[in-house]
Amino acid sequence: MDIQRKRTLRAGGMLASACLLSVLSAPAVAQNEDDETIEEIFVIGERRAYQGNFDDLENPSAVQSIGLELLQDVGAINLNDALDLSASVARQNNFGGLWNSFSIRGFSGDINLPSGFLVNGFNAGRGFAGPRDIVGIESVEVLKGPRSALFGRGEPGGTVNLVTKRPNFQNEGDLRLTFGRWQQLRLEGDVQTTLGENEQVGVRLVGFYEDAESFRDTVETEKLGFYPSVTWQVSDDTQITYELEYTEQEIPFDRGVAFSDEFGFSPRETFAGEPGDGPIDTEVIGHQVEFQHNFSNNWSLLAGLGYRDTEFTGNASETNFGGRQTYFLDGRTLSRFFRFRDFESDYTVVRAELAGAFETGSVSHRLLVGADYDRFENNLFILRFRPGFFGPGTDINTLDPAEYLFLDVFNPVYGQFPQPVPGPNTNRSEELDGAGFYIQDQIDLNDQWQIRLGLRYDDFTQDLTNLRAVPATTTTSSDDRVSPQFGAVYRMNDGMSLYASYGEGFRQQTGSDFQGNQFDPNVTESAEIGFKADLGDFYDTLSGAVTVTLFQVDQSNILVNDDRPEATAAGFFSRSAGEARSRGIEIDANIATDSGFNLWLSYAYTDAEFTNSNPDADFGALIEEGDPLINAPEHQINIQASQDFQLGSMPAQFGGGVLYTDERLGWTGFDFFLPSYTTVRLFGQIEPMDGLTLRVDLDNIFDEEFYTNSFADVWVEPGAPRRWRVSASYAF
């Protein structure tokens, strides 16, 4: 994207923000005494893309909805905190802490791109915007199993959809101030009001600022985000919503700790980078516009447009791998290499969807018909300096400390050596275009049986340009896919159902093979059966739901090293030849009682393994049939509980939670495993006066030393030691 165009987009985003800020000083129109105006505003409910008009018992797939109240109970600040609540989700290599990366049911996407989550149904998770803050999020949905029959190109194990905070036509607000260990200071605000003679315009302004140090020496982050939105109730049947996403973050590139069989993990406090490299600067400006119109009580149209521009720039000193790593020689001296990165992405999404209900004879239908188009432009520029290999048993004293950027992990002294001058490494531009059409019909055969039939057709192209070549070379390829979905639901009674489903999905893969051809997409086949219960239908004193699921997911066309002679003669390339399978059981429960007790339970047993043998794409090590997938624990469980009560005359709440994550593979193709861990957290809060809430959070109260994910034995992310936070919030 040219500089002038980027400046124009930023100026437009900032102008929209300034206009929205001015709303705060505008007087709100008073409500009618009989609230007739408010009732008119909510005549039409806001429909969600791809969801249809179904309650959960009618949905032939497993869905977890993590609502705002639970997110607040667990003190979630970023998306990782929220996704830890789902045992089906496991953390993956997060690129030195620079983005959110996760797997669902053992399967993750491209490790060189952030995981592709959705925002209000838009494909908005790809790009280089830094970790997603939770402040502008109303709920997090974990949609398990491939969803390509509706959403299109997606991750193999499932999809995460973020539902953002939008105007609900109230005049209210909430301000929060948090202090925490390691000099954490965080400010949050959420204010909304209404405009117009009949209050037909709702405005909501959400934002945050955070500055914090870390248990990692010298590591400090600074973040700023602003997420305003406007909803215009054009008429009883029509509404338009606009949202802006603006985030800036300064985050040091932190590859974590290193591990040696002989010496163990390096100290979790020691930062392996160089403070003098400066932070990585990330920035995102995103826009979403949605139009909804109800033609009648049975038919409605939802159309939308999204655009998201992200940038990622900075230097990083990173831990070397085996043949260049001195930590394996003495268990003390870490060797590093240096990279400069300048990444940029632009994502454009357009969609339209018609939803309706009709009957054919005695059979009822609920239909979704839609089409969408998205364009992802990805530009990667990398410079690198890397020292040479040395042999086993090398005397560390014979190596040049400046060339290997030595660091004593027990007594780190930063800035000892001049910053290296990096040379060319990567200069690539990629454009992925995709257009799709989908149709889904949920058919009510009778009061008990429903079936779901879905089909999607996608056509996509890829332009891959190697800008290092002289002259630059571009290869263009195209493909198309059909993704079917079948499901059946048996309503045992008003509060219980059994379901079964089968679906196929795919995910485009970036890059090309040794001949310059686009890789075949990842192809996924998924089947599951399950049981769902709405507890409120059986008990007057509690509400909530329980879901039990058995699943199997098969994936093919995983990228592996291309060891064919014609490929190795051309260099180091990958090909689509790997296969894997994941199967297991999930138990999810969310229960609330009239006495104020709340329970969240999520358990997953996941057996995720390769089903054929191939050399690994990154290191060429042999992956054998039956090898586990990286960062995929067999057992994972998260339990959260809280109790509301009165402390004297003050409303109060006390609660806590336990997270257990099983042992898991930490390096594909190698015998390196991350140990299992259990962390415990507690929180308590009181409301000493109306609107004012004081809260204390204690995380990892037993100071467990644990490791959340890794890419290899020298890039391992350590979890935080015991941590406290105190906060005060005021609602008005």
XYZ file of C-alpha atoms in Angstrom, residues 295-663:
369
model
C -38.470 -7.561 5.046
C -41.026 -9.310 7.258
C -41.232 -11.371 10.413
C -39.668 -14.279 8.514
C -37.143 -12.746 6.127
C -34.151 -10.468 6.687
C -30.997 -9.277 4.932
C -27.594 -8.747 6.567
C -24.777 -7.145 4.575
C -21.365 -5.971 5.693
C -18.011 -4.498 4.741
C -14.759 -4.785 6.679
C -11.297 -3.368 6.136
C -8.257 -3.875 8.386
C -4.724 -2.514 7.954
C -1.944 -3.791 10.260
C 1.752 -2.990 10.612
C 4.599 -4.657 12.508
C 8.116 -3.158 12.585
C 11.237 -3.600 14.701
C 14.491 -5.342 15.609
C 15.020 -8.515 17.605
C 17.919 -10.544 18.980
C 16.744 -14.152 19.110
C 18.008 -17.418 20.541
C 20.000 -19.618 18.140
C 19.155 -23.244 17.386
C 21.237 -26.381 18.036
C 24.348 -26.122 15.857
C 24.756 -22.466 16.788
C 23.626 -22.599 20.440
C 26.320 -22.326 23.119
C 23.864 -22.922 26.007
C 24.113 -26.623 25.171
C 27.880 -26.477 25.798
C 28.000 -24.905 29.279
C 24.404 -24.378 30.459
C 25.127 -20.701 31.003
C 26.043 -18.843 27.833
C 23.249 -18.146 25.388
C 24.076 -17.374 21.757
C 21.780 -15.284 19.573
C 21.166 -13.994 16.076
C 19.583 -10.751 14.866
C 16.662 -9.855 12.615
C 14.868 -6.741 11.420
C 11.244 -7.137 10.341
C 8.817 -4.906 8.524
C 5.446 -6.622 8.009
C 2.203 -5.214 6.686
C -1.179 -6.667 5.872
C -4.443 -5.395 4.434
C -7.658 -7.370 4.759
C -10.873 -6.520 2.920
C -14.098 -8.501 3.435
C -17.518 -8.004 1.814
C -20.543 -10.162 2.528
C -24.327 -10.372 2.176
C -26.706 -12.937 3.668
C -30.420 -13.580 3.343
C -32.173 -15.476 6.137
C -35.724 -16.708 6.101
C -38.273 -19.240 7.263
C -40.930 -20.971 5.180
C -42.914 -24.193 4.986
C -43.380 -26.877 2.346
C -46.445 -28.799 3.363
C -45.965 -29.944 6.948
C -42.173 -29.403 6.872
C -40.604 -26.174 8.165
C -37.394 -24.683 6.742
C -34.946 -22.103 8.106
C -32.760 -20.963 5.251
C -29.485 -19.071 5.007
C -28.214 -17.976 1.586
C -25.157 -15.777 1.254
C -22.093 -14.715 -0.649
C -18.811 -13.125 0.408
C -15.500 -11.905 -0.942
C -12.229 -11.317 0.856
C -8.789 -10.108 -0.153
C -5.709 -10.560 2.037
C -2.521 -8.706 1.104
C 0.549 -9.782 3.047
C 3.959 -8.087 2.735
C 7.013 -9.517 4.531
C 10.451 -7.880 4.625
C 13.208 -9.429 6.793
C 16.918 -8.708 7.193
C 19.007 -11.225 9.168
C 22.442 -11.679 10.718
C 23.249 -15.224 11.875
C 26.574 -16.741 13.022
C 27.983 -19.955 11.592
C 27.658 -23.546 12.785
C 30.095 -25.113 15.190
C 30.669 -28.809 15.860
C 29.861 -30.906 18.936
C 32.341 -30.522 21.781
C 33.512 -27.109 20.583
C 35.482 -25.111 23.149
C 33.288 -22.101 23.814
C 36.391 -19.970 24.357
C 37.295 -20.351 20.671
C 34.090 -18.613 19.542
C 33.861 -14.861 18.985
C 31.435 -13.498 21.637
C 30.474 -10.539 19.421
C 29.631 -12.794 16.465
C 27.459 -15.074 18.597
C 26.022 -12.219 20.724
C 26.763 -14.062 23.983
C 24.524 -13.545 27.022
C 25.106 -15.001 30.502
C 21.635 -16.228 31.497
C 22.493 -16.092 35.234
C 24.131 -12.672 35.147
C 22.922 -10.935 31.989
C 24.760 -7.813 30.877
C 22.998 -6.205 27.960
C 24.510 -3.929 25.332
C 27.974 -5.569 25.375
C 28.235 -5.855 21.607
C 27.425 -3.534 18.709
C 24.194 -4.258 16.901
C 24.969 -6.509 13.900
C 24.430 -5.349 10.350
C 21.849 -7.754 8.887
C 21.727 -8.883 5.286
C 18.863 -9.797 2.934
C 16.635 -12.665 4.004
C 13.003 -12.294 2.885
C 11.206 -9.810 0.667
C 7.853 -11.205 -0.388
C 4.423 -9.951 -1.302
C 1.364 -12.170 -1.395
C -2.236 -11.535 -2.398
C -4.993 -14.034 -1.639
C -8.417 -13.426 -3.177
C -11.448 -15.558 -2.477
C -15.127 -15.435 -3.380
C -17.734 -17.805 -2.049
C -21.410 -18.680 -2.148
C -23.157 -20.724 0.552
C -26.564 -22.128 1.374
C -27.839 -23.860 4.501
C -31.269 -25.289 5.227
C -32.326 -26.519 8.661
C -35.423 -28.647 8.173
C -37.901 -29.401 10.975
C -39.294 -32.799 10.016
C -41.484 -32.937 13.129
C -41.412 -31.815 16.769
C -38.399 -34.003 17.503
C -36.283 -34.402 14.366
C -34.340 -31.705 12.519
C -31.749 -32.074 9.800
C -29.262 -29.522 8.515
C -27.911 -29.473 4.965
C -25.206 -27.003 4.019
C -22.992 -26.400 1.020
C -20.436 -23.780 0.120
C -18.496 -23.117 -3.070
C -15.239 -21.138 -2.983
C -13.023 -19.887 -5.771
C -9.689 -18.344 -4.826
C -6.469 -17.126 -6.405
C -2.973 -16.383 -5.140
C -0.342 -13.995 -6.470
C 3.078 -14.566 -4.874
C 5.832 -12.077 -5.717
C 9.499 -12.629 -4.852
C 10.890 -9.106 -4.544
C 14.411 -10.372 -3.862
C 14.665 -11.725 -7.366
C 16.097 -9.457 -10.060
C 13.804 -8.758 -11.733
C 10.977 -9.528 -9.287
C 9.009 -12.630 -10.219
C 5.309 -13.304 -9.673
C 3.532 -16.644 -9.798
C -0.249 -16.857 -9.988
C -2.344 -19.885 -9.176
C -5.995 -20.618 -8.503
C -8.201 -23.306 -7.036
C -11.812 -23.932 -6.060
C -13.430 -26.031 -3.360
C -16.841 -27.361 -2.371
C -17.459 -27.767 1.377
C -20.519 -29.806 2.423
C -22.095 -30.060 5.865
C -24.674 -32.497 7.214
C -26.276 -32.545 10.637
C -29.157 -34.081 12.545
C -30.780 -33.118 15.841
C -33.142 -35.210 17.962
C -35.055 -33.189 20.574
C -35.568 -35.639 23.411
C -37.722 -33.031 25.175
C -37.741 -29.256 25.609
C -34.485 -29.342 27.593
C -32.352 -32.082 25.995
C -31.162 -33.003 22.540
C -28.867 -35.431 20.786
C -27.011 -34.421 17.638
C -24.617 -35.704 15.006
C -22.807 -33.850 12.245
C -20.261 -34.193 9.481
C -18.426 -31.385 7.732
C -15.572 -30.728 5.376
C -13.374 -27.669 5.384
C -10.228 -26.187 3.979
C -7.655 -23.488 4.671
C -5.511 -21.701 2.113
C -1.763 -21.963 2.662
C 0.699 -19.176 2.016
C 3.942 -19.642 0.075
C 4.775 -21.960 -2.825
C 6.635 -25.163 -3.670
C 9.998 -25.406 -5.453
C 8.304 -24.903 -8.810
C 6.566 -21.725 -7.644
C 3.121 -23.348 -7.462
C 0.634 -22.559 -4.727
C 0.319 -25.252 -2.084
C -2.871 -27.261 -2.060
C -5.169 -26.125 0.768
C -5.344 -27.970 4.067
C -8.372 -30.247 3.779
C -10.345 -31.256 6.857
C -13.035 -33.860 7.480
C -14.805 -33.746 10.818
C -17.497 -35.825 12.487
C -19.003 -35.495 15.944
C -21.900 -36.708 18.044
C -23.101 -35.073 21.206
C -25.619 -34.484 23.951
C -26.903 -31.099 25.124
C -29.031 -30.153 28.103
C -30.606 -26.851 29.159
C -30.614 -27.145 32.953
C -33.086 -24.330 33.440
C -35.748 -26.494 31.857
C -35.473 -29.031 34.687
C -34.643 -26.941 37.765
C -36.351 -23.774 38.931
C -33.392 -22.651 41.035
C -30.599 -22.810 38.461
C -29.798 -22.058 34.867
C -27.091 -23.109 32.463
C -26.176 -25.786 29.982
C -24.167 -28.996 29.679
C -22.651 -30.365 26.461
C -20.867 -33.688 25.964
C -19.190 -34.323 22.606
C -17.296 -37.127 20.881
C -15.349 -35.986 17.823
C -12.869 -36.983 15.149
C -11.074 -34.586 12.802
C -8.857 -35.731 9.918
C -6.565 -33.318 8.120
C -4.517 -33.750 4.956
C -2.164 -31.613 2.867
C -0.149 -30.488 5.888
C 3.078 -28.813 4.806
C 6.160 -31.020 5.256
C 9.715 -30.875 3.959
C 10.017 -31.709 0.261
C 12.819 -34.305 0.170
C 12.311 -35.273 -3.463
C 15.582 -34.963 -5.429
C 14.284 -32.299 -7.791
C 13.172 -30.189 -4.805
C 16.349 -30.569 -2.731
C 18.400 -29.599 -5.787
C 16.533 -26.275 -5.838
C 16.966 -25.572 -2.110
C 14.847 -25.999 1.016
C 11.143 -26.252 0.122
C 7.898 -27.698 1.447
C 5.099 -29.700 -0.098
C 1.526 -30.636 0.866
C 1.852 -34.260 1.970
C 1.308 -34.528 5.724
C -1.726 -36.164 7.337
C -2.991 -36.062 10.913
C -5.990 -37.038 13.010
C -7.502 -35.733 16.220
C -10.191 -37.479 18.231
C -11.487 -37.201 21.741
C -14.220 -36.196 24.141
C -15.272 -32.815 25.515
C -17.431 -31.950 28.528
C -18.552 -28.346 28.955
C -20.844 -26.982 31.665
C -21.923 -23.493 32.663
C -24.189 -23.373 35.729
C -25.665 -20.510 37.759
C -27.934 -20.865 40.816
C -30.443 -18.485 42.364
C -28.254 -18.396 45.491
C -25.478 -16.647 43.530
C -23.200 -19.634 42.956
C -21.662 -19.889 39.473
C -19.666 -22.776 37.997
C -17.772 -23.092 34.719
C -16.256 -26.440 33.781
C -14.471 -27.327 30.555
C -12.659 -30.631 30.051
C -11.149 -32.110 26.897
C -9.364 -35.340 26.102
C -7.622 -34.868 22.763
C -5.590 -37.547 20.993
C -3.957 -35.603 18.146
C -1.316 -37.372 16.071
C 0.235 -37.660 12.627
C -1.109 -40.550 10.574
C 1.720 -40.780 8.033
C 5.492 -40.306 8.060
C 7.251 -37.313 6.506
C 10.175 -34.998 7.234
C 9.206 -31.870 9.182
C 8.862 -28.715 7.061
C 10.980 -26.512 9.341
C 13.901 -28.744 10.318
C 13.690 -31.838 8.141
C 13.521 -34.172 11.157
C 11.475 -37.306 10.548
C 7.874 -37.190 11.713
C 6.789 -40.759 12.301
C 3.254 -42.084 12.116
C 1.730 -41.791 15.596
C 3.825 -38.778 16.650
C 1.741 -36.212 18.568
C 0.966 -32.755 17.245
C 2.874 -29.862 18.799
C 1.434 -28.105 21.887
C -1.587 -30.433 21.976
C -2.196 -31.766 25.520
C -4.120 -35.011 25.855
C -5.915 -33.789 28.983
C -6.875 -30.227 29.782
C -9.397 -28.918 32.292
C -10.458 -25.486 33.484
C -12.792 -25.025 36.460
C -13.970 -21.605 37.646
C -16.377 -21.001 40.540
C -17.711 -17.934 42.326
C -20.228 -17.076 45.041
C -22.170 -13.862 45.524
C -22.931 -12.874 49.138
C -23.431 -9.930 51.481
C -20.528 -8.645 53.565
C -22.387 -6.609 56.113
C -24.425 -4.258 53.969
C -22.083 -4.565 50.975
C -22.614 -6.866 47.990
C -19.540 -9.081 47.606
C -18.193 -11.915 45.506
C -15.454 -14.479 46.050
C -14.161 -17.062 43.616
C -11.293 -18.787 41.953
C -10.248 -21.326 39.418
C -7.938 -24.188 38.524
C -6.307 -24.809 35.153
C -4.581 -28.127 34.443
C -2.665 -28.686 31.206
C -1.155 -32.058 30.437
C 2.332 -32.805 29.105
